[in-house]
Tab-separated table of C-alpha atoms and ligand atoms in Angstrom:
chain	number	residue	atom	x	y	z
A	1	MET	CA	-1.946	-49.731	11.520
A	2	ILE	CA	-3.271	-51.160	14.750
A	3	THR	CA	-6.011	-49.256	16.442
A	4	GLY	CA	-8.756	-50.318	18.659
A	5	ASN	CA	-12.247	-49.468	19.774
A	6	TYR	CA	-13.984	-46.990	21.991
A	7	PRO	CA	-14.678	-47.401	24.871
A	8	ASN	CA	-11.592	-49.661	25.633
A	9	LEU	CA	-9.439	-47.359	23.503
A	10	ARG	CA	-9.496	-43.829	24.640
A	11	LEU	CA	-6.810	-41.697	22.895
A	12	ARG	CA	-7.349	-38.902	25.366
A	13	ARG	CA	-5.630	-41.072	28.090
A	14	ASN	CA	-2.339	-40.196	26.644
A	15	ARG	CA	-3.193	-36.507	26.805
A	16	LYS	CA	-4.472	-36.326	30.426
A	17	GLN	CA	-1.442	-34.576	31.974
A	18	PRO	CA	1.523	-32.576	30.833
A	19	TRP	CA	4.042	-35.283	31.776
A	20	ILE	CA	2.402	-37.913	29.587
A	21	ARG	CA	1.994	-35.449	26.720
A	22	ARG	CA	5.795	-34.857	27.012
A	23	LEU	CA	6.497	-38.612	26.976
A	24	VAL	CA	4.570	-39.316	23.864
A	25	GLN	CA	5.417	-36.256	21.851
A	26	GLU	CA	6.729	-37.023	18.390
A	27	ASN	CA	8.531	-33.824	17.495
A	28	THR	CA	10.646	-31.255	19.222
A	29	LEU	CA	12.169	-27.934	18.348
A	30	SER	CA	15.450	-26.550	19.599
A	31	PRO	CA	17.788	-23.771	18.566
A	32	ASN	CA	19.644	-26.411	16.437
A	33	ASP	CA	16.738	-26.163	14.084
A	34	PHE	CA	17.135	-22.635	13.050
A	35	ILE	CA	18.924	-20.298	10.627
A	36	LEU	CA	18.552	-16.596	11.238
A	37	PRO	CA	18.312	-14.365	8.102
A	38	ILE	CA	20.011	-11.026	8.579
A	39	PHE	CA	19.488	-7.925	6.417
A	40	LEU	CA	22.534	-5.663	5.686
A	41	ILE	CA	22.604	-1.927	4.950
A	42	ASP	CA	25.513	0.334	4.105
A	43	GLY	CA	26.522	3.253	6.367
A	44	LYS	CA	27.531	3.442	10.088
A	45	ASN	CA	25.734	2.697	13.352
A	46	LYS	CA	22.510	1.819	11.526
A	47	LYS	CA	19.826	-0.397	12.802
A	48	GLU	CA	16.895	0.387	10.483
A	49	LYS	CA	13.323	-0.981	10.839
A	50	VAL	CA	11.885	-2.982	7.811
A	51	LYS	CA	8.510	-1.604	7.595
A	52	SER	CA	6.582	-4.474	6.363
A	53	MET	CA	8.229	-6.819	8.944
A	54	PRO	CA	7.536	-6.033	12.616
A	55	ASP	CA	10.710	-6.408	14.730
A	56	VAL	CA	12.983	-7.068	11.766
A	57	TYR	CA	15.916	-4.681	11.086
A	58	ARG	CA	18.611	-3.990	8.602
A	59	TYR	CA	22.013	-3.644	10.155
A	60	SER	CA	25.114	-1.758	9.107
A	61	ILE	CA	28.278	-3.879	9.314
A	62	ASN	CA	29.517	-2.237	12.406
A	63	ARG	CA	26.264	-3.098	14.176
A	64	LEU	CA	26.220	-6.671	13.157
A	65	ASN	CA	27.814	-7.889	16.403
A	66	GLN	CA	24.602	-6.950	18.184
A	67	ILE	CA	22.460	-9.438	16.239
A	68	ILE	CA	25.159	-12.105	15.924
A	69	ASP	CA	25.835	-12.020	19.657
A	70	LYS	CA	22.136	-12.639	20.272
A	71	ALA	CA	22.298	-15.600	17.785
A	72	LEU	CA	25.283	-17.089	19.523
A	73	LYS	CA	23.729	-16.676	22.825
A	74	LEU	CA	20.636	-18.536	21.598
A	75	LYS	CA	22.812	-21.228	20.024
A	76	VAL	CA	21.609	-20.634	16.634
A	77	PRO	CA	23.962	-22.606	14.268
A	78	MET	CA	23.954	-20.361	11.191
A	79	VAL	CA	22.969	-16.896	9.852
A	80	ALA	CA	21.936	-16.030	6.360
A	81	LEU	CA	23.038	-12.683	4.892
A	82	PHE	CA	21.046	-10.533	2.541
A	83	PRO	CA	22.054	-7.098	1.334
A	84	LYS	CA	20.071	-3.983	0.675
A	85	THR	CA	22.331	-2.653	-1.989
A	86	ASN	CA	22.590	1.119	-2.516
A	87	GLU	CA	20.440	2.031	-5.596
A	88	LYS	CA	23.237	3.789	-7.222
A	89	LEU	CA	25.155	0.553	-7.393
A	90	LYS	CA	22.637	-1.428	-9.123
A	91	ASN	CA	22.747	-2.023	-12.924
A	92	GLU	CA	21.405	-4.218	-15.639
A	93	ILE	CA	24.040	-6.992	-15.133
A	94	GLY	CA	24.480	-6.762	-11.338
A	95	THR	CA	28.089	-5.907	-11.299
A	96	GLU	CA	28.015	-5.185	-7.699
A	97	ALA	CA	27.468	-8.902	-7.004
A	98	LEU	CA	31.173	-9.342	-7.960
A	99	ASN	CA	32.681	-6.385	-6.002
A	100	GLU	CA	34.774	-7.820	-3.181
A	101	ASN	CA	33.892	-4.846	-1.058
A	102	ASN	CA	30.066	-5.292	-1.355
A	103	LEU	CA	28.025	-5.467	1.740
A	104	VAL	CA	27.788	-9.333	1.852
A	105	CYS	CA	31.609	-9.656	1.439
A	106	LYS	CA	32.452	-7.135	4.022
A	107	ALA	CA	29.971	-8.803	6.389
A	108	ILE	CA	31.416	-12.160	5.862
A	109	VAL	CA	34.942	-10.899	6.509
A	110	GLU	CA	33.815	-9.094	9.656
A	111	ILE	CA	31.789	-12.017	11.211
A	112	LYS	CA	34.685	-14.478	10.414
A	113	LYS	CA	37.296	-12.060	11.946
A	114	ARG	CA	35.252	-11.624	15.129
A	115	TYR	CA	33.542	-15.026	15.639
A	116	LYS	CA	35.829	-17.550	13.752
A	117	ASN	CA	33.818	-20.750	13.277
A	118	GLN	CA	31.510	-20.184	16.226
A	119	ILE	CA	28.675	-19.623	13.898
A	120	GLY	CA	28.058	-20.653	10.194
A	121	ILE	CA	27.505	-18.187	7.465
A	122	MET	CA	25.193	-18.706	4.537
A	123	CYS	CA	24.889	-16.497	1.522
A	124	ASP	CA	22.397	-16.308	-1.333
A	125	VAL	CA	23.678	-16.876	-4.795
A	126	ALA	CA	21.477	-14.784	-7.120
A	127	LEU	CA	21.655	-11.375	-8.612
A	128	ASP	CA	18.338	-9.826	-7.625
A	129	PRO	CA	19.794	-7.538	-4.869
A	130	TYR	CA	22.174	-6.068	-7.333
A	131	THR	CA	20.267	-5.782	-10.617
A	132	SER	CA	18.393	-2.647	-11.668
A	133	HIS	CA	15.423	-4.816	-12.889
A	134	GLY	CA	15.224	-6.919	-9.743
A	135	HIS	CA	15.633	-10.212	-11.478
A	136	ASP	CA	17.820	-13.006	-10.295
A	137	GLY	CA	19.626	-13.289	-13.576
A	138	LEU	CA	20.734	-11.435	-16.711
A	139	ILE	CA	18.250	-10.320	-19.264
A	140	ARG	CA	18.404	-10.313	-22.988
A	141	SER	CA	15.265	-9.600	-25.126
A	142	ASN	CA	13.073	-9.851	-22.198
A	143	GLN	CA	14.219	-13.250	-21.225
A	144	ILE	CA	16.249	-14.244	-18.134
A	145	ILE	CA	19.116	-15.995	-19.829
A	146	ASN	CA	20.182	-19.130	-18.140
A	147	ASP	CA	23.635	-20.172	-19.129
A	148	GLU	CA	25.161	-16.627	-19.143
A	149	THR	CA	23.634	-16.055	-15.654
A	150	ILE	CA	25.338	-19.228	-14.457
A	151	GLU	CA	28.710	-17.819	-15.405
A	152	VAL	CA	28.123	-14.781	-13.195
A	153	LEU	CA	26.768	-16.968	-10.346
A	154	VAL	CA	29.902	-19.093	-10.523
A	155	ASN	CA	32.094	-15.956	-9.984
A	156	GLN	CA	29.724	-14.724	-7.230
A	157	SER	CA	30.079	-18.120	-5.554
A	158	LEU	CA	33.856	-18.129	-5.833
A	159	LEU	CA	34.020	-14.570	-4.351
A	160	GLN	CA	31.865	-15.399	-1.415
A	161	ALA	CA	33.703	-18.676	-0.795
A	162	GLU	CA	36.965	-16.686	-0.915
A	163	MET	CA	35.565	-14.199	1.720
A	164	GLY	CA	34.895	-17.149	3.975
A	165	CYS	CA	31.261	-18.074	3.372
A	166	ASP	CA	30.542	-21.498	4.720
A	167	VAL	CA	27.311	-22.340	2.882
A	168	LEU	CA	26.486	-21.130	-0.558
A	169	ALA	CA	22.758	-21.031	-1.291
A	170	PRO	CA	21.776	-20.588	-4.983
A	171	SER	CA	18.370	-19.223	-4.891
A	172	ASP	CA	18.197	-18.253	-8.580
A	173	MET	CA	16.616	-21.323	-10.065
A	174	MET	CA	18.666	-21.335	-13.279
A	175	ASP	CA	19.002	-24.865	-14.672
A	176	GLY	CA	22.336	-26.590	-14.220
A	177	ARG	CA	23.932	-24.026	-11.871
A	178	ILE	CA	24.643	-26.431	-8.933
A	179	ARG	CA	27.082	-28.583	-11.005
A	180	LYS	CA	28.818	-25.653	-12.445
A	181	ILE	CA	29.287	-24.025	-8.985
A	182	ARG	CA	30.357	-27.265	-7.375
A	183	ASN	CA	32.990	-27.861	-10.172
A	184	ALA	CA	34.373	-24.394	-9.890
A	185	LEU	CA	34.492	-24.617	-5.990
A	186	ASP	CA	36.499	-27.880	-6.298
A	187	LYS	CA	38.799	-26.603	-8.820
A	188	ASN	CA	39.582	-23.586	-6.720
A	189	ASN	CA	40.318	-25.455	-3.544
A	190	PHE	CA	36.929	-24.747	-1.807
A	191	LYS	CA	36.160	-28.410	-1.461
A	192	ASP	CA	34.627	-27.987	1.998
A	193	VAL	CA	32.291	-25.172	1.066
A	194	GLN	CA	28.776	-26.662	1.161
A	195	LEU	CA	25.888	-26.045	-1.328
A	196	LEU	CA	22.368	-25.636	-0.029
A	197	SER	CA	20.286	-25.512	-3.108
A	198	TYR	CA	17.060	-23.672	-3.159
A	199	ALA	CA	15.889	-26.461	-5.396
A	200	ALA	CA	12.149	-26.201	-4.863
A	201	LYS	CA	11.602	-22.501	-4.924
A	202	TYR	CA	8.128	-21.390	-6.056
A	203	ALA	CA	7.222	-18.203	-7.755
A	204	SER	CA	5.375	-16.812	-4.754
A	205	SER	CA	3.602	-13.685	-3.638
A	206	PHE	CA	4.802	-14.455	-0.073
A	207	TYR	CA	8.212	-12.943	-0.924
A	208	GLY	CA	6.817	-9.438	-1.168
A	209	PRO	CA	8.095	-8.122	2.273
A	210	PHE	CA	11.591	-9.590	1.533
A	211	ARG	CA	11.650	-7.578	-1.724
A	212	ASP	CA	10.977	-4.457	0.398
A	213	ALA	CA	13.639	-5.289	2.800
A	214	VAL	CA	16.381	-5.666	0.150
A	215	GLY	CA	14.872	-2.858	-1.828
A	216	SER	CA	14.252	-4.856	-5.067
A	217	ASN	CA	10.396	-4.564	-5.131
A	218	LYS	CA	10.116	-1.170	-6.673
A	219	PHE	CA	12.531	-2.010	-9.448
A	220	LEU	CA	11.118	-5.603	-10.231
A	221	LYS	CA	9.605	-5.596	-13.631
A	222	GLY	CA	7.153	-8.541	-14.256
A	223	ASP	CA	7.195	-11.666	-12.256
A	224	LYS	CA	9.665	-14.615	-11.734
A	225	LYS	CA	7.471	-17.357	-13.299
A	226	THR	CA	9.902	-18.228	-16.087
A	227	TYR	CA	12.349	-19.499	-13.559
A	228	GLN	CA	10.770	-19.986	-10.136
A	229	MET	CA	8.302	-23.008	-9.935
A	230	ASP	CA	4.638	-22.967	-10.602
A	231	PHE	CA	2.736	-23.405	-7.337
A	232	ARG	CA	0.285	-25.789	-8.986
A	233	ASN	CA	3.012	-28.312	-9.238
A	234	THR	CA	4.143	-31.161	-6.942
A	235	ASP	CA	6.010	-33.811	-9.168
A	236	GLU	CA	8.188	-31.033	-10.627
A	237	SER	CA	9.659	-30.308	-7.238
A	238	LEU	CA	10.862	-33.906	-6.990
A	239	ARG	CA	12.621	-33.593	-10.388
A	240	GLU	CA	14.267	-30.293	-9.248
A	241	ILE	CA	15.578	-32.034	-6.153
A	242	ALA	CA	16.783	-35.176	-7.896
A	243	LEU	CA	18.721	-33.077	-10.451
A	244	ASP	CA	20.308	-30.850	-7.770
A	245	ILE	CA	21.379	-33.888	-5.729
A	246	LYS	CA	22.998	-35.350	-8.692
A	247	GLU	CA	24.733	-32.127	-9.470
A	248	GLY	CA	26.197	-31.999	-5.901
A	249	ALA	CA	23.815	-30.263	-3.469
A	250	ASP	CA	24.642	-31.003	0.107
A	251	MET	CA	21.218	-29.801	1.311
A	252	VAL	CA	18.085	-28.636	-0.261
A	253	MET	CA	15.618	-25.859	0.451
A	254	VAL	CA	11.889	-25.739	0.091
A	255	LYS	CA	10.395	-22.277	-0.141
A	256	PRO	CA	7.996	-20.805	0.825
A	257	GLY	CA	7.423	-22.962	3.905
A	258	LEU	CA	4.008	-23.223	5.665
A	259	PRO	CA	1.876	-23.205	2.603
A	260	TYR	CA	4.249	-25.949	1.049
A	261	LEU	CA	4.472	-28.452	3.934
A	262	ASP	CA	3.288	-31.145	1.392
A	263	ILE	CA	6.229	-30.349	-0.784
A	264	ILE	CA	8.646	-30.754	2.224
A	265	LYS	CA	7.114	-34.114	3.237
A	266	GLY	CA	7.185	-35.469	-0.226
A	267	ILE	CA	10.867	-34.494	-0.727
A	268	LYS	CA	11.900	-35.819	2.760
A	269	GLU	CA	10.263	-39.143	2.128
A	270	LYS	CA	11.669	-39.705	-1.139
A	271	PHE	CA	15.175	-38.498	-0.845
A	272	ARG	CA	16.102	-38.842	2.864
A	273	ILE	CA	18.583	-35.969	2.745
A	274	PRO	CA	18.788	-32.706	4.737
A	275	VAL	CA	15.803	-30.691	3.807
A	276	PHE	CA	15.661	-27.100	5.071
A	277	ALA	CA	12.547	-24.934	4.746
A	278	TYR	CA	12.123	-21.110	4.558
A	279	GLN	CA	9.428	-19.412	6.605
A	280	VAL	CA	9.435	-16.627	4.312
A	281	SER	CA	8.795	-12.903	4.809
A	282	GLY	CA	5.184	-12.967	3.864
A	283	GLU	CA	4.484	-15.785	6.266
A	284	TYR	CA	6.345	-13.969	9.012
A	285	SER	CA	4.455	-10.770	8.271
A	286	LEU	CA	1.088	-12.352	8.366
A	287	ILE	CA	1.707	-13.984	11.788
A	288	ALA	CA	3.569	-10.877	13.155
A	289	HIS	CA	0.876	-8.530	12.095
A	290	ALA	CA	-1.863	-10.723	13.469
A	291	ILE	CA	-0.112	-10.884	16.837
A	292	LYS	CA	0.520	-7.112	16.833
A	293	SER	CA	-3.178	-6.359	16.258
A	294	LYS	CA	-4.105	-9.069	18.936
A	295	ILE	CA	-5.971	-11.355	16.460
A	296	LEU	CA	-3.680	-14.147	17.480
A	297	LYS	CA	-1.722	-15.015	20.562
A	298	GLU	CA	1.977	-15.287	20.483
A	299	ASP	CA	2.103	-19.064	20.980
A	300	VAL	CA	0.961	-19.344	17.371
A	301	ILE	CA	4.598	-18.777	16.365
A	302	PHE	CA	5.661	-22.022	18.005
A	303	GLU	CA	2.793	-23.933	16.486
A	304	SER	CA	3.630	-22.613	13.057
A	305	LEU	CA	7.364	-23.578	13.533
A	306	MET	CA	6.494	-27.024	14.796
A	307	ALA	CA	4.502	-27.694	11.530
A	308	PHE	CA	7.839	-27.683	9.680
A	309	LYS	CA	9.260	-30.426	11.824
A	310	ARG	CA	6.198	-32.447	11.550
A	311	ALA	CA	6.564	-32.316	7.814
A	312	GLY	CA	10.141	-33.498	8.034
A	313	ALA	CA	12.298	-30.286	7.759
A	314	ASN	CA	15.635	-30.562	9.432
A	315	ALA	CA	16.053	-26.914	9.852
A	316	ILE	CA	13.978	-23.712	9.289
A	317	VAL	CA	15.023	-20.358	8.101
A	318	SER	CA	12.958	-18.041	10.187
A	319	TYR	CA	12.920	-14.324	11.076
A	320	TYR	CA	11.912	-15.458	14.561
A	321	ALA	CA	15.202	-17.152	15.155
A	322	ASP	CA	16.557	-14.135	17.091
A	323	ARG	CA	13.849	-14.619	19.722
A	324	LEU	CA	13.997	-18.348	20.367
A	325	ASP	CA	14.367	-17.825	24.147
A	326	LYS	CA	10.858	-16.506	24.307
A	327	ILE	CA	9.414	-18.821	21.642
A	328	LEU	CA	10.683	-22.195	22.626
A	329	LYS	CA	10.360	-21.722	26.409
B	401	PBG	C1	16.322	-13.862	-3.895
B	401	PBG	C2	15.599	-14.388	-2.612
B	401	PBG	C3	14.189	-14.178	-2.349
B	401	PBG	C4	14.072	-14.753	-1.096
B	401	PBG	C5	15.278	-15.234	-0.671
B	401	PBG	N1	16.190	-14.980	-1.728
B	401	PBG	C6	13.190	-13.451	-3.006
B	401	PBG	C7	12.917	-13.682	-4.489
B	401	PBG	O1	13.232	-14.754	-5.057
B	401	PBG	O2	12.225	-12.866	-5.061
B	401	PBG	C8	12.782	-14.605	-0.277
B	401	PBG	C9	12.807	-14.666	1.282
B	401	PBG	C10	11.601	-14.169	1.931
B	401	PBG	O3	10.633	-13.726	1.305
B	401	PBG	O4	11.717	-14.145	3.097
B	401	PBG	N2	16.568	-14.754	-4.886
């Protein structure tokens, strides 16, 4: 790298005015970089606050147009759907995941009917919103059983694809599920349905508010450390990504985001594929609460999002994506 010496070299010259700062800027953010997560709730005319996440709501299906219209107006390319399943519908094996009238299915149908292909729809593939124990898979003798879980995930994927989901995002961290899901999709004429693998998903305490939002927190027994990754590890994330690319992932996700920028950067540099990152609920809540209590100023949001681009993320899943008009201005 060529540098120089002070006093001939003064790096401050290129910062002296806004116009030159604009010319030399290395990264930018636009609405194209965002995916908006939306929480679903059953019932009619509901827009319900998520307590641990300021300014985030759960929407009933008939109120969805309110938030989707906003996303469209802001030119956000895709939304991600997450259901708060009625407790009465939860059981040990997450049967509701395969109900074609479940919240996610109804939402996909509704959105596709109203908006056609103006906006992409992404859905999680995992059982945690549907199980009475809050885990992402099936349990036998206190173990999350891998291969049997995949069979259910394949069916969940096929169902969501049939409803019109554009991007399936397995977030369960079972081994080998990407290949099984890809094969099943191809066999059933869903060749164009994309797979966004949550390939590097860490067992994180930053998911706390999300689990409140989907109502799985109070059910969750134990932790997810036997399937989600150990946050002490870096190399392991590269192995996870390599495997999922081979199995047919079109894009990969790193999660959480801000505390894992090193992981995003490492994966981008090594694989040169679309890398998405999730600014998860706990990160959101930290920032949102700090702003609410006037400890931080609002422009910290933009700074936190730009960090993802610097690290190499192509897109960011963020609960701020419905306010980009204010954040990116
Ligand atoms: C479910 C899932 C989780 C998140 C997205 N999909 C939680 C978990 O794995 O426990 C977390 C998102 C967030 O915290 O914003 N598999």
